[in-house]
PDB file of C-alpha atoms in Angstrom:
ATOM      1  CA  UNK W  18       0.000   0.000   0.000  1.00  0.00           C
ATOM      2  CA  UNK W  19       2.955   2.148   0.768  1.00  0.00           C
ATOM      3  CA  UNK W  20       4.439   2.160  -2.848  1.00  0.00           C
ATOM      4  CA  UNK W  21       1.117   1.865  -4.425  1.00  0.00           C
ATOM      5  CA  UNK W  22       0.684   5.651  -2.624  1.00  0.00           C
ATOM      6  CA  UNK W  23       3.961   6.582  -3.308  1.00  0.00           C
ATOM      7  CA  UNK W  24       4.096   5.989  -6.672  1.00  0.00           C
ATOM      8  CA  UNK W  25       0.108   7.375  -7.214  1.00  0.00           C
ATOM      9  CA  UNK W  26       1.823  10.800  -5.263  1.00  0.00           C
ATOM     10  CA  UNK W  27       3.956  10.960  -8.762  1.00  0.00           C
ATOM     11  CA  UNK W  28       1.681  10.455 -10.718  1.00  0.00           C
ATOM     12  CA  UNK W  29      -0.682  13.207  -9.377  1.00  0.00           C
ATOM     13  CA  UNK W  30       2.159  15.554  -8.487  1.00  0.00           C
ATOM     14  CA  UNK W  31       3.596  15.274 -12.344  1.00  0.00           C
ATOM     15  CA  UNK W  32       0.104  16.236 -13.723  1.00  0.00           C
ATOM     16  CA  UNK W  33      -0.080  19.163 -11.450  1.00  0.00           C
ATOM     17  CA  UNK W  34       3.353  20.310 -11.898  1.00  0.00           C
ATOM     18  CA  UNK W  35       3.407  19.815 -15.830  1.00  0.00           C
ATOM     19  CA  UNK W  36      -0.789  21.512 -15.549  1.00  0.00           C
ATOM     20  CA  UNK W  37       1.118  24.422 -13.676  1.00  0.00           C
ATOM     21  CA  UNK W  38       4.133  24.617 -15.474  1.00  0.00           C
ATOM     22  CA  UNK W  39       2.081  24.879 -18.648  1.00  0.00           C
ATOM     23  CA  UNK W  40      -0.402  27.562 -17.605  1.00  0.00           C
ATOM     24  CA  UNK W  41       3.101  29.944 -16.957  1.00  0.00           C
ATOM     25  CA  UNK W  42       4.528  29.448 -19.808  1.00  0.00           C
ATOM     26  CA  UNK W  43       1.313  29.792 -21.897  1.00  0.00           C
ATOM     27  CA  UNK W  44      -1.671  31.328 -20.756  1.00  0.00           C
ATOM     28  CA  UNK W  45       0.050  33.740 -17.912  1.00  0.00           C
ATOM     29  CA  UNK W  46       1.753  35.497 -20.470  1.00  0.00           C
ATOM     30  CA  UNK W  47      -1.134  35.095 -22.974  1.00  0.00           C
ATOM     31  CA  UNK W  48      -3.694  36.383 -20.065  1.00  0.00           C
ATOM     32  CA  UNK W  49      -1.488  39.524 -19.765  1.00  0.00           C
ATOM     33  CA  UNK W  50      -0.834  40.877 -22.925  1.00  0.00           C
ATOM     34  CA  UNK W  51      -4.406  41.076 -23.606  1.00  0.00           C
ATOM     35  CA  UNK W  52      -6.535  44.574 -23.671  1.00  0.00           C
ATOM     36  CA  UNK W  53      -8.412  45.265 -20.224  1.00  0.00           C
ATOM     37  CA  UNK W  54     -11.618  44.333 -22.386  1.00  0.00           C
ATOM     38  CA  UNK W  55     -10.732  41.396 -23.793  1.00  0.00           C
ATOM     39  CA  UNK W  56      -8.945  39.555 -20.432  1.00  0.00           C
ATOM     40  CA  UNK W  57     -12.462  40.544 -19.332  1.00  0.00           C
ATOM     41  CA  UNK W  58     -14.356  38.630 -21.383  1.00  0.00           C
ATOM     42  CA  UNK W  59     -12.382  35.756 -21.635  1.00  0.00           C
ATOM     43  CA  UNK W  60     -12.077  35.166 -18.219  1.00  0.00           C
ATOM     44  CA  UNK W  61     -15.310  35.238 -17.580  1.00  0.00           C
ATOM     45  CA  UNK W  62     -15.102  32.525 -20.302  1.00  0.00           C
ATOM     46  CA  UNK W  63     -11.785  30.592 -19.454  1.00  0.00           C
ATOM     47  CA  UNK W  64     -12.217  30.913 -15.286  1.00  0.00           C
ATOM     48  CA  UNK W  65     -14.623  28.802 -14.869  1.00  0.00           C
ATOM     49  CA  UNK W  66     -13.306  26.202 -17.335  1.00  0.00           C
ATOM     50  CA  UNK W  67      -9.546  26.326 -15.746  1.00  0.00           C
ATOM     51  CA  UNK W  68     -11.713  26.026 -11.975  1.00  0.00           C
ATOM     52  CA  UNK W  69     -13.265  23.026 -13.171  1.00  0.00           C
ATOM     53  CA  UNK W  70     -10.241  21.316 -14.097  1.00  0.00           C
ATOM     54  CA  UNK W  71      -7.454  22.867 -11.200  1.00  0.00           C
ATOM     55  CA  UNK W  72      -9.804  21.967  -8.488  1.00  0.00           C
ATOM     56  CA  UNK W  73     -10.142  18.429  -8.656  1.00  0.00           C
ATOM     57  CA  UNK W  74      -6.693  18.375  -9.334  1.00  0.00           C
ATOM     58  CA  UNK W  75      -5.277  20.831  -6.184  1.00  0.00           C
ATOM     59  CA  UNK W  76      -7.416  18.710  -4.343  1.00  0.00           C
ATOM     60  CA  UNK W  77      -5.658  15.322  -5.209  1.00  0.00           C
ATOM     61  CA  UNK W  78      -2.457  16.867  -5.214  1.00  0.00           C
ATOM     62  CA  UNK W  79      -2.856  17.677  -1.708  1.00  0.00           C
ATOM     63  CA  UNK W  80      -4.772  14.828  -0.112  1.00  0.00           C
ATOM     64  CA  UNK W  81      -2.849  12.194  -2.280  1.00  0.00           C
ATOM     65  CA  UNK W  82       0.702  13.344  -0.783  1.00  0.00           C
ATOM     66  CA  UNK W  83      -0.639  13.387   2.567  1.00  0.00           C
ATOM     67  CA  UNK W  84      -1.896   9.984   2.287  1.00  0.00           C
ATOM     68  CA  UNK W  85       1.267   8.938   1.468  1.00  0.00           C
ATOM     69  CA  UNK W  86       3.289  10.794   3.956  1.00  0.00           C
ATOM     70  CA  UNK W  87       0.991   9.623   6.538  1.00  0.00           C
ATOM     71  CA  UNK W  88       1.123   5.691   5.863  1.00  0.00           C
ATOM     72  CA  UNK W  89       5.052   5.966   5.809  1.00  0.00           C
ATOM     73  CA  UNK W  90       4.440   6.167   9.846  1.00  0.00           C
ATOM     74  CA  UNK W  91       3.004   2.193   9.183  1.00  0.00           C
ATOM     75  CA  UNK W  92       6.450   1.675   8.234  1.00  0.00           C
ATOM     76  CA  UNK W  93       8.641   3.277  11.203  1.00  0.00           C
ATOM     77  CA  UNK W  94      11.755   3.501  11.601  1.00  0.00           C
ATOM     78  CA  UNK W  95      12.068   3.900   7.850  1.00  0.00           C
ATOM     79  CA  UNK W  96       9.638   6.913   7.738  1.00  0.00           C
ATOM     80  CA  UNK W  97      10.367   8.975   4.223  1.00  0.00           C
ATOM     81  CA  UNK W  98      11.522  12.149   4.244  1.00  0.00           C
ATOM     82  CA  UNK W  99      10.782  13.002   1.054  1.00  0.00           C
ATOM     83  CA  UNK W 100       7.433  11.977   1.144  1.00  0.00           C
ATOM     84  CA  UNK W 101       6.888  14.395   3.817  1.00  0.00           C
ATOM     85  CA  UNK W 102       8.634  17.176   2.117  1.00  0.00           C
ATOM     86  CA  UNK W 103       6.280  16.807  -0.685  1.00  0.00           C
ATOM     87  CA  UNK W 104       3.562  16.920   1.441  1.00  0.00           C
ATOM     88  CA  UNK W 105       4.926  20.406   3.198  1.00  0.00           C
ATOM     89  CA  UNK W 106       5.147  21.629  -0.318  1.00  0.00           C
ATOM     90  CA  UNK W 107       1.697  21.271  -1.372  1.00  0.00           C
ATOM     91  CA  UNK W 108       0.046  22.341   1.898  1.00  0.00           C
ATOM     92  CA  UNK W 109       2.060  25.641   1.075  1.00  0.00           C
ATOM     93  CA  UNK W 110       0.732  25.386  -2.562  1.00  0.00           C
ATOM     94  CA  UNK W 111      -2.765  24.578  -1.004  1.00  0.00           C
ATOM     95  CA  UNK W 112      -2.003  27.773   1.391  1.00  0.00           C
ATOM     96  CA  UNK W 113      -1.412  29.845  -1.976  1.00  0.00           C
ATOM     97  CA  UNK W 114      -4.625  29.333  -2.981  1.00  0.00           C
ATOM     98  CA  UNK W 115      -6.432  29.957   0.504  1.00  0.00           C
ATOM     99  CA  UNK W 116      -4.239  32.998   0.962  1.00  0.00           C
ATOM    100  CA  UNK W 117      -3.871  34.666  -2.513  1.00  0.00           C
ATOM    101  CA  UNK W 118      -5.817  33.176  -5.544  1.00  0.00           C
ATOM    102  CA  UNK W 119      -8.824  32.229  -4.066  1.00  0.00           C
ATOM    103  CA  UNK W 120      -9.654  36.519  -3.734  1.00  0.00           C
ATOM    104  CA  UNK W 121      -7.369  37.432  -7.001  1.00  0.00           C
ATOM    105  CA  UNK W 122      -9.607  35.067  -8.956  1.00  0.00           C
ATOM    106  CA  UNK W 123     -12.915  36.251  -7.345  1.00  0.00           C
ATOM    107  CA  UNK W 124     -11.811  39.933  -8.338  1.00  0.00           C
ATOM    108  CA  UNK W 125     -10.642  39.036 -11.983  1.00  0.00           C
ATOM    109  CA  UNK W 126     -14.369  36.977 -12.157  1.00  0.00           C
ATOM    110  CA  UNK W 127     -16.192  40.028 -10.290  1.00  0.00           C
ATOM    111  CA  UNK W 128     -14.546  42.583 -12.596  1.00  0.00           C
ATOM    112  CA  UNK W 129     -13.467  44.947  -9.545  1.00  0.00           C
ATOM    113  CA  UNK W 130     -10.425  46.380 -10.800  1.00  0.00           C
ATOM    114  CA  UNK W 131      -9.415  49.370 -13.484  1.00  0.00           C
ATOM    115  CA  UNK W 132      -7.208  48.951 -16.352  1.00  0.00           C
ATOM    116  CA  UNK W 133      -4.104  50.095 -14.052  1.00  0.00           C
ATOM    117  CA  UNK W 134      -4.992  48.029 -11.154  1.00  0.00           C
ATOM    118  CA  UNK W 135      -5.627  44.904 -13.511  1.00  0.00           C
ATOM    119  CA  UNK W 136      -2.364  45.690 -14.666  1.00  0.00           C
ATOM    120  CA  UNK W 137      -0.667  45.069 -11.370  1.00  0.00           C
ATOM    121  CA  UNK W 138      -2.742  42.362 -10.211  1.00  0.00           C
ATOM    122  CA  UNK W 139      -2.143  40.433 -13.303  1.00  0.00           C
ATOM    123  CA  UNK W 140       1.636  40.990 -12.748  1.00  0.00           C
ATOM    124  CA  UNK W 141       1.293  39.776  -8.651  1.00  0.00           C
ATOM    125  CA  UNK W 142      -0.480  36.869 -10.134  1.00  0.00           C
ATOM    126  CA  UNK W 143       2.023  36.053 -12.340  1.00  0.00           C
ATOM    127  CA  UNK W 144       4.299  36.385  -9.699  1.00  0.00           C
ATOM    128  CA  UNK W 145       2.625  33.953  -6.635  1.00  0.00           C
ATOM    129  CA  UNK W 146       1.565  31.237  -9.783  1.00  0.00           C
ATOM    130  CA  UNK W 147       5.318  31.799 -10.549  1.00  0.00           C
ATOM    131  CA  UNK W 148       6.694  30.568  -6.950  1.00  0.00           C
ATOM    132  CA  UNK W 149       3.793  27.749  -6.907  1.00  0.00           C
ATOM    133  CA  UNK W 150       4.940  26.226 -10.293  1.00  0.00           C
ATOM    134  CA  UNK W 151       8.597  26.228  -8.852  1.00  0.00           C
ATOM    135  CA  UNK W 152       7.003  24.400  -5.478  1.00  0.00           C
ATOM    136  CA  UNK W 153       4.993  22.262  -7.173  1.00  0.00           C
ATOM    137  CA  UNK W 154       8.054  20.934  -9.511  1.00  0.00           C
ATOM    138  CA  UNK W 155      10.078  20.824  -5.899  1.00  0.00           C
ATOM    139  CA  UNK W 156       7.151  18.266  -4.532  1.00  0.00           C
ATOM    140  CA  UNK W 157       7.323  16.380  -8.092  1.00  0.00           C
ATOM    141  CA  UNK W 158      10.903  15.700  -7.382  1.00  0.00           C
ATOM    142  CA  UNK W 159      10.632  15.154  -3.628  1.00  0.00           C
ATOM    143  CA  UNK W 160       8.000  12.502  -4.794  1.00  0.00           C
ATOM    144  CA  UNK W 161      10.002  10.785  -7.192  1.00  0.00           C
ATOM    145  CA  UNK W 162      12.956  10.546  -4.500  1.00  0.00           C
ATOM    146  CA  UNK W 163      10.538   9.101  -2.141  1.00  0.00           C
ATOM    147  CA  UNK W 164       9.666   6.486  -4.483  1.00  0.00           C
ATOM    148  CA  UNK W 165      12.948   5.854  -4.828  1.00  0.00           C
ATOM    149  CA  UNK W 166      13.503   5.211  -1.156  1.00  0.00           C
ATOM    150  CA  UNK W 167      10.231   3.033  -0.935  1.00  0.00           C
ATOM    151  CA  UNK W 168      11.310   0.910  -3.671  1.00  0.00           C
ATOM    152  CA  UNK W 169      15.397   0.581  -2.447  1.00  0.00           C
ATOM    153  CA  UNK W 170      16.635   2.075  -5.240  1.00  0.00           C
TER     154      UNK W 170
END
């Protein structure tokens, strides 16, 4: 059960890292150089869409890694390190959300800011989806280490 969760964390953490990595390299600077009018409208088009699929998949992300960090305690004194580090990393990723996007989005969805201040929040966006791609690649990694260590490699 150990490896089966182990190996399910990289699976889960690959797809979100690669989903992530992909949204900053291609719709975060896509999403910005648009006019104020047009990011309008296609959020309002595109938000919901992108919610439907990043939810389900934050939500695995985090509870899958857990899971897996948790059951390594079954298998004490060999408890894995790295599957605990990836499951600090996406409890921060989780906290991003909580903490920043979970607001950003409602105000992009909500229309609530000017030309200037979506300007700024588009770049502070950028920014926090910027570090959570880099954590989420960190957890990938962690995750593939831990299977590593569950397997004896």
């Amino acid at each position: 059960m150990i490896e089966t969760l182990t190996v399910l964390t990289t699976l889960v953490l690959g797809l979100f890292a690669g989903s992530l990595l992909t949204e900053a390299l291609l719709l975060v600077p896509y999403f910005r150089a648009l006019s104020f009018d047009e990011f309008n409208r296609l959020h309002g088009e595109f938000g919901p869409r992108l919610y439907r699929y990043y939810a389900p998949l934050t939500i695995s992300a985090t509870l899958v890694p857990l899971a897996a960090a948790a059951t390594t305690l079954l298998d004490y004194p060999r408890i894995n390190l790295f599957a605990w580090l990836a499951a600090a990393l996406v409890l921060v990723i989780l906290a991003t959300y909580v903490f920043y996007f979970r607001a950003a989005n409602l105000a992009f969805a909500e229309r609530r800011l000017d030309e200037p201040a979506l300007a700024k929040e588009l770049t502070r966006w950028a920014g926090v989806h910027t570090f959570r791609t880099a954590l989420a690649l960190c957890a990938f990694i962690a995750s593939v280490l831990a299977v590593l260590g569950t397997i004896g490699v």
